[in-house]
Amino acid sequence: MARASGIKFRLYRPGDEEDIIRLMKPYWHHLRSRRAREFWKWEYISCSQDEPIIMVAEHLGRIVGHYAVIPLRMNVGSEVVMGGRAEGAVVHPNYRGNIAPRFFPQRKDVRIVRVLIRRIFEIAKHRRIEVIWGFPTDIALRAEVRAGYTHVPLKVAILMMVLNARHAPRALTLRHSFDMGVASLLALGSRLYGFLKMTSTAKTISAEYGVEIHALSRLTHEDEKELEALWDEVVSEGNFITITRSPEFLKVRLLGNPVMPNWLLTCRVRGEFIGYVVVSLGTVGGIRYGIIEDMVALREHRDAFLKLLIEAVRFLRERDVTYVFTWLGVGKYASWYVKALRKVGFVGKAFKKNFIVKLATSYLDEKYVLDSSNWFITRAFSEGIR
């Protein structure tokens, strides 16, 4: 890439990860562990379904800026396209803001993040990455919109179920920044409500047909074929935009997390594979909590899916978690998953989450893609950070 005034913008090269981690470490807690390099390579290299686009800004041999797009196959209505998750926007404090006076006196305004993003857009267009999306922080949002993204209003439901009212308050204050008094009331209320709701819902589920639940930490060839067939059926049920839930995605992004264990809980009705839930374990202050990372099921088997959710909670309870939480976009297709979670005892509320989208080419319908209600977004869309 071109070089000017000592600042060089270029693509990632193997070996850059140490400098990148050093730059990112103050802002990403998961990069402060001894396994930081392993986690970074998994998140930015292994999870990518095509060559990742990782741009850095370098000054005097030191990386001072970073931005990346991770290519992922996506379902956009009836189309399957290559999309990309944007992540890792970071600039060293000494190089933030307008650096033109220091490094580019012939120009009025130069921002490192803007340069990195726009160069990535050029590469993405050339490589036919049709749509790029991400969840920027409040601080990064303005800069990313100015670089060319569209800020798309997104409503997200965050839902949780407390399993241990004694230890959950401390975990909630550490993990979700609740006030201890509020956390204590929430824990007690959620525990009672969840127990009653789950018990009553379990009684309404028909036991006439056999529902089989299996927990998997890896996939066999037969599992992969069944997952592919399930996803084809799910896609035929609705018109939505989401990451393609291929066996490759599930194996690498979810079951392949090198830091946190994930399990795939599958559900069959009379031998037919009708859905799955992916759960993971996190720890904060020595206290365990559970996460529902992803969920996919056929709507015609709603009762079996409720049974699957109940079993997922029991699976996590057996691993001594204090509470379980998840979040997902409140879109047209996702609404039935939200209702199912509430029916088995999850409580929570909807809130606005920063969501940005860039159509890198003119191939897709802009109005359709920029309507967040058309997106099916779960925790699986995130960066894998706990």
XYZ file of C-alpha atoms in Angstrom:
386
model
C 0.000 0.000 0.000
C 1.094 3.599 -0.523
C 3.341 5.238 2.026
C 3.262 8.936 3.003
C 4.835 11.003 5.776
C 5.957 7.925 7.657
C 2.444 6.421 7.970
C 1.960 3.219 5.993
C -1.406 1.557 5.418
C -1.068 -2.078 4.454
C -2.591 -5.537 4.709
C -1.810 -7.875 7.583
C 1.255 -10.081 7.327
C 1.889 -13.232 9.401
C 3.764 -12.133 12.498
C 1.812 -8.872 12.893
C -0.450 -10.442 15.508
C 1.877 -9.685 18.425
C 1.836 -5.947 17.665
C -1.910 -6.038 16.949
C -2.629 -7.761 20.262
C -0.476 -5.218 22.078
C -2.557 -2.441 20.467
C -5.910 -4.121 21.206
C -5.183 -5.492 24.678
C -6.309 -2.425 26.688
C -9.789 -2.630 25.122
C -10.411 -6.375 24.634
C -10.201 -8.245 27.946
C -9.952 -11.650 26.259
C -6.606 -10.610 24.744
C -4.998 -10.183 28.172
C -4.602 -13.901 28.800
C -1.705 -16.208 27.980
C -3.794 -17.633 25.125
C -4.317 -14.241 23.482
C -2.392 -15.130 20.311
C -4.336 -18.367 19.892
C -7.646 -16.581 20.393
C -6.771 -13.744 17.990
C -5.758 -16.168 15.220
C -8.958 -18.165 15.730
C -11.150 -15.065 15.669
C -9.545 -13.313 12.698
C -8.029 -16.138 10.636
C -9.708 -19.473 11.406
C -13.292 -18.144 11.553
C -12.966 -16.543 8.140
C -14.578 -18.438 5.245
C -12.345 -16.715 2.703
C -9.119 -14.764 3.028
C -9.717 -12.173 5.793
C -9.183 -8.505 5.005
C -7.082 -7.164 7.859
C -5.679 -3.658 7.427
C -3.151 -1.991 9.686
C -1.626 1.456 9.982
C 2.092 1.420 10.705
C 4.396 4.199 11.889
C 8.104 3.795 12.506
C 7.741 0.016 12.410
C 4.951 -0.037 15.010
C 1.302 -0.891 14.309
C -0.851 2.026 15.468
C -4.191 1.196 13.818
C -6.204 -1.921 12.960
C -9.469 -2.802 11.224
C -10.719 -6.091 9.802
C -13.507 -7.712 7.827
C -14.034 -11.451 8.273
C -15.714 -13.020 5.190
C -18.692 -15.254 5.994
C -21.234 -16.877 3.691
C -24.700 -15.404 4.166
C -28.268 -16.085 3.202
C -29.894 -12.923 1.845
C -33.435 -13.968 1.050
C -33.132 -16.682 -1.578
C -29.527 -15.753 -2.404
C -26.325 -17.140 -0.894
C -23.573 -14.509 -1.028
C -20.259 -13.748 0.598
C -20.681 -11.193 3.354
C -18.309 -9.905 6.004
C -18.286 -9.112 9.716
C -16.439 -5.888 10.534
C -14.511 -5.871 13.791
C -11.407 -4.810 15.627
C -11.517 -1.049 15.036
C -8.716 0.395 17.146
C -6.243 3.262 16.892
C -3.460 4.072 19.333
C -4.420 7.125 21.460
C -1.502 9.168 20.050
C -2.831 8.763 16.500
C -6.533 9.409 16.959
C -8.470 12.261 15.439
C -7.241 14.351 12.528
C -3.584 13.436 11.883
C -3.248 15.648 8.783
C -1.378 18.507 10.535
C 1.296 16.064 11.797
C 1.617 13.639 8.903
C -0.256 14.994 5.870
C 0.155 18.818 5.884
C -1.040 19.014 2.265
C -4.472 17.691 3.310
C -7.126 19.095 5.621
C -8.451 15.967 7.309
C -6.999 12.446 7.592
C -8.330 9.885 10.067
C -6.665 6.482 10.395
C -9.906 4.537 10.908
C -11.473 6.196 7.869
C -8.502 5.340 5.657
C -8.423 1.720 6.862
C -12.159 1.241 6.328
C -12.252 2.803 2.868
C -9.328 0.709 1.676
C -11.080 -2.389 2.972
C -14.223 -1.366 1.071
C -12.201 -1.204 -2.153
C -10.776 -4.680 -1.600
C -14.179 -6.089 -0.590
C -15.796 -4.762 -3.765
C -13.060 -6.300 -5.901
C -13.502 -9.651 -4.137
C -17.324 -9.591 -4.422
C -18.029 -9.373 -0.712
C -21.555 -8.088 -1.127
C -22.466 -6.811 2.330
C -20.393 -5.879 5.401
C -21.910 -5.432 8.853
C -20.805 -4.888 12.427
C -21.663 -3.762 15.946
C -19.498 -0.716 16.736
C -19.145 0.854 20.147
C -20.707 4.246 20.779
C -17.261 5.815 20.378
C -16.526 4.098 17.061
C -20.002 4.525 15.540
C -19.607 8.089 14.330
C -16.222 7.451 12.705
C -17.443 4.324 10.934
C -20.552 6.049 9.566
C -18.380 8.880 8.257
C -16.198 6.297 6.542
C -19.163 5.020 4.544
C -21.318 2.693 6.646
C -25.060 3.180 7.149
C -26.262 3.169 10.744
C -29.246 0.807 10.765
C -31.568 0.982 13.807
C -31.568 -2.436 15.497
C -33.701 -3.580 18.407
C -32.218 -6.446 20.432
C -33.818 -8.544 23.159
C -31.507 -9.553 26.008
C -32.992 -12.432 27.984
C -31.815 -14.296 31.054
C -32.815 -16.975 33.541
C -31.298 -17.172 37.012
C -30.571 -20.687 38.298
C -28.824 -19.815 41.564
C -30.262 -16.759 43.327
C -27.491 -16.790 45.930
C -24.489 -16.383 43.631
C -26.090 -14.750 40.595
C -26.189 -11.158 41.973
C -22.391 -10.908 42.171
C -22.004 -12.378 38.677
C -24.597 -9.959 37.280
C -22.825 -6.957 38.805
C -19.476 -8.058 37.364
C -20.674 -9.255 33.932
C -23.524 -6.819 33.222
C -22.739 -3.860 35.540
C -25.946 -4.153 37.566
C -26.297 -2.402 40.918
C -26.054 -5.079 43.643
C -29.483 -4.242 45.051
C -31.102 -4.427 41.626
C -29.182 -7.621 40.830
C -30.389 -9.278 44.044
C -34.035 -8.476 43.315
C -33.662 -9.554 39.693
C -31.990 -12.813 40.684
C -34.688 -13.736 43.193
C -37.559 -12.783 40.893
C -36.064 -14.457 37.831
C -35.277 -17.657 39.727
C -38.850 -17.996 40.995
C -40.448 -16.998 37.691
C -38.154 -19.288 35.668
C -38.855 -22.276 37.887
C -42.627 -21.815 37.736
C -42.720 -21.029 34.026
C -40.453 -23.908 33.007
C -42.425 -26.364 35.150
C -45.780 -25.288 33.722
C -44.501 -25.234 30.127
C -42.946 -28.698 30.463
C -46.367 -30.075 31.469
C -47.979 -28.726 28.289
C -45.514 -30.391 25.914
C -46.974 -33.523 24.411
C -45.154 -36.711 25.354
C -46.840 -38.694 22.594
C -43.923 -38.409 20.230
C -40.341 -39.171 21.105
C -38.106 -36.138 21.495
C -34.414 -37.028 21.548
C -31.847 -34.524 22.840
C -28.121 -35.061 22.289
C -25.175 -32.866 23.329
C -22.242 -32.782 20.906
C -18.804 -31.207 21.249
C -17.782 -32.250 17.713
C -19.551 -33.186 14.486
C -19.486 -36.439 12.547
C -19.945 -36.605 8.784
C -23.525 -37.757 9.346
C -24.157 -34.795 11.690
C -22.901 -32.425 8.991
C -25.243 -33.842 6.359
C -28.222 -33.514 8.724
C -27.284 -29.932 9.604
C -27.097 -28.981 5.931
C -30.536 -30.508 5.278
C -32.003 -28.746 8.344
C -30.657 -25.367 7.263
C -32.129 -25.759 3.777
C -35.540 -26.345 5.378
C -35.176 -23.401 7.766
C -34.245 -21.060 4.904
C -37.291 -22.195 2.943
C -39.523 -21.150 5.875
C -38.757 -17.449 5.794
C -37.315 -14.500 3.921
C -34.443 -13.232 6.067
C -30.797 -12.164 6.110
C -28.343 -14.109 8.260
C -25.066 -16.005 8.418
C -25.327 -19.360 6.667
C -25.353 -22.001 9.408
C -23.101 -24.403 7.559
C -21.281 -27.240 9.351
C -18.079 -25.279 8.708
C -19.443 -22.230 10.553
C -20.711 -24.301 13.487
C -17.490 -26.305 13.810
C -15.118 -23.344 13.693
C -16.974 -20.301 15.045
C -18.872 -22.122 17.799
C -17.533 -25.571 18.666
C -13.998 -24.492 17.770
C -13.683 -21.673 20.321
C -10.203 -22.260 21.842
C -10.942 -20.478 25.110
C -14.544 -21.239 26.074
C -16.238 -24.662 25.715
C -19.290 -24.856 23.443
C -21.791 -27.676 22.956
C -24.327 -28.305 20.215
C -27.597 -29.710 21.594
C -29.589 -31.346 18.819
C -33.249 -32.310 18.815
C -35.019 -35.066 16.895
C -38.711 -35.869 16.713
C -39.428 -39.451 15.706
C -35.924 -39.548 14.285
C -36.281 -36.325 12.246
C -33.649 -33.641 12.971
C -35.717 -30.518 13.733
C -33.358 -28.078 15.435
C -30.382 -27.254 17.619
C -29.206 -24.905 20.342
C -25.544 -24.021 20.957
C -24.568 -23.271 24.560
C -21.288 -22.144 26.098
C -19.768 -21.507 29.508
C -18.260 -18.290 30.793
C -16.681 -17.365 34.129
C -16.590 -14.032 35.934
C -15.105 -13.583 39.401
C -14.890 -17.357 39.734
C -18.640 -17.718 39.096
C -19.931 -19.663 36.113
C -22.657 -18.446 33.783
C -24.144 -19.955 30.631
C -24.797 -18.474 27.203
C -27.161 -19.562 24.465
C -24.994 -18.719 21.467
C -27.278 -19.800 18.650
C -30.610 -21.475 17.988
C -32.181 -22.821 14.825
C -35.352 -24.912 14.525
C -38.308 -25.680 12.306
C -41.340 -23.650 13.347
C -43.727 -26.547 12.812
C -42.054 -28.260 15.785
C -42.490 -25.471 18.342
C -43.209 -27.816 21.252
C -40.089 -29.861 20.535
C -38.066 -26.636 20.429
C -39.457 -25.653 23.857
C -38.331 -29.048 25.110
C -34.894 -28.415 23.609
C -34.605 -25.054 25.396
C -35.601 -26.653 28.713
C -32.980 -29.364 28.235
C -30.358 -26.750 27.326
C -30.993 -24.968 30.634
C -30.796 -28.269 32.531
C -27.556 -29.101 30.721
C -26.032 -25.837 31.922
C -27.422 -26.228 35.438
C -25.591 -29.561 35.689
C -22.399 -27.584 35.033
C -23.075 -25.298 38.015
C -23.929 -22.108 36.134
C -25.617 -19.393 38.166
C -27.616 -17.911 35.304
C -28.103 -18.253 31.541
C -28.434 -15.384 29.098
C -28.660 -14.681 25.405
C -29.519 -11.870 23.040
C -30.963 -11.761 19.558
C -32.292 -9.191 17.147
C -36.030 -8.609 17.327
C -36.730 -9.184 13.627
C -39.684 -10.606 11.719
C -38.324 -14.159 11.666
C -36.624 -14.078 15.082
C -39.783 -13.099 16.964
C -40.878 -16.710 17.459
C -37.557 -17.579 19.115
C -38.020 -14.664 21.537
C -41.527 -15.906 22.381
C -40.207 -19.443 22.941
C -37.499 -18.218 25.317
C -40.034 -16.210 27.319
C -42.399 -19.174 27.420
C -39.839 -21.397 29.144
C -39.024 -18.737 31.751
C -36.475 -16.269 30.366
C -37.035 -12.632 31.310
C -35.545 -9.475 29.883
C -36.121 -6.409 27.799
C -35.447 -4.922 24.385
C -32.838 -2.237 23.808
C -31.163 -0.508 20.899
C -27.824 -1.850 19.691
C -25.434 -0.131 17.308
C -25.566 -1.875 13.930
C -23.835 -0.743 10.757
C -24.166 -2.059 7.210
C -22.249 -1.402 3.986
C -23.357 -2.655 0.590
C -20.002 -3.165 -1.064
C -21.553 -3.797 -4.503
C -24.860 -2.910 -6.189
C -25.936 -6.556 -6.477
C -28.367 -6.665 -3.521
C -31.611 -4.767 -2.876
C -30.507 -1.835 -0.709
C -33.920 -1.188 0.859
C -34.273 -4.847 1.871
C -30.760 -5.132 3.330
C -30.937 -1.849 5.269
C -34.113 -2.910 7.104
C -32.944 -4.600 10.324
C -36.300 -6.366 10.749
C -35.250 -8.579 7.826
C -32.155 -9.800 9.703
C -32.014 -12.943 11.834
C -29.298 -12.072 14.370
C -28.222 -14.210 17.317
C -25.196 -14.246 19.624
C -23.430 -16.202 16.877
C -23.029 -12.885 15.035
C -20.722 -11.564 17.759
C -16.952 -11.787 17.951
C -16.932 -14.738 20.353
C -16.103 -12.475 23.307
C -17.597 -13.402 26.640
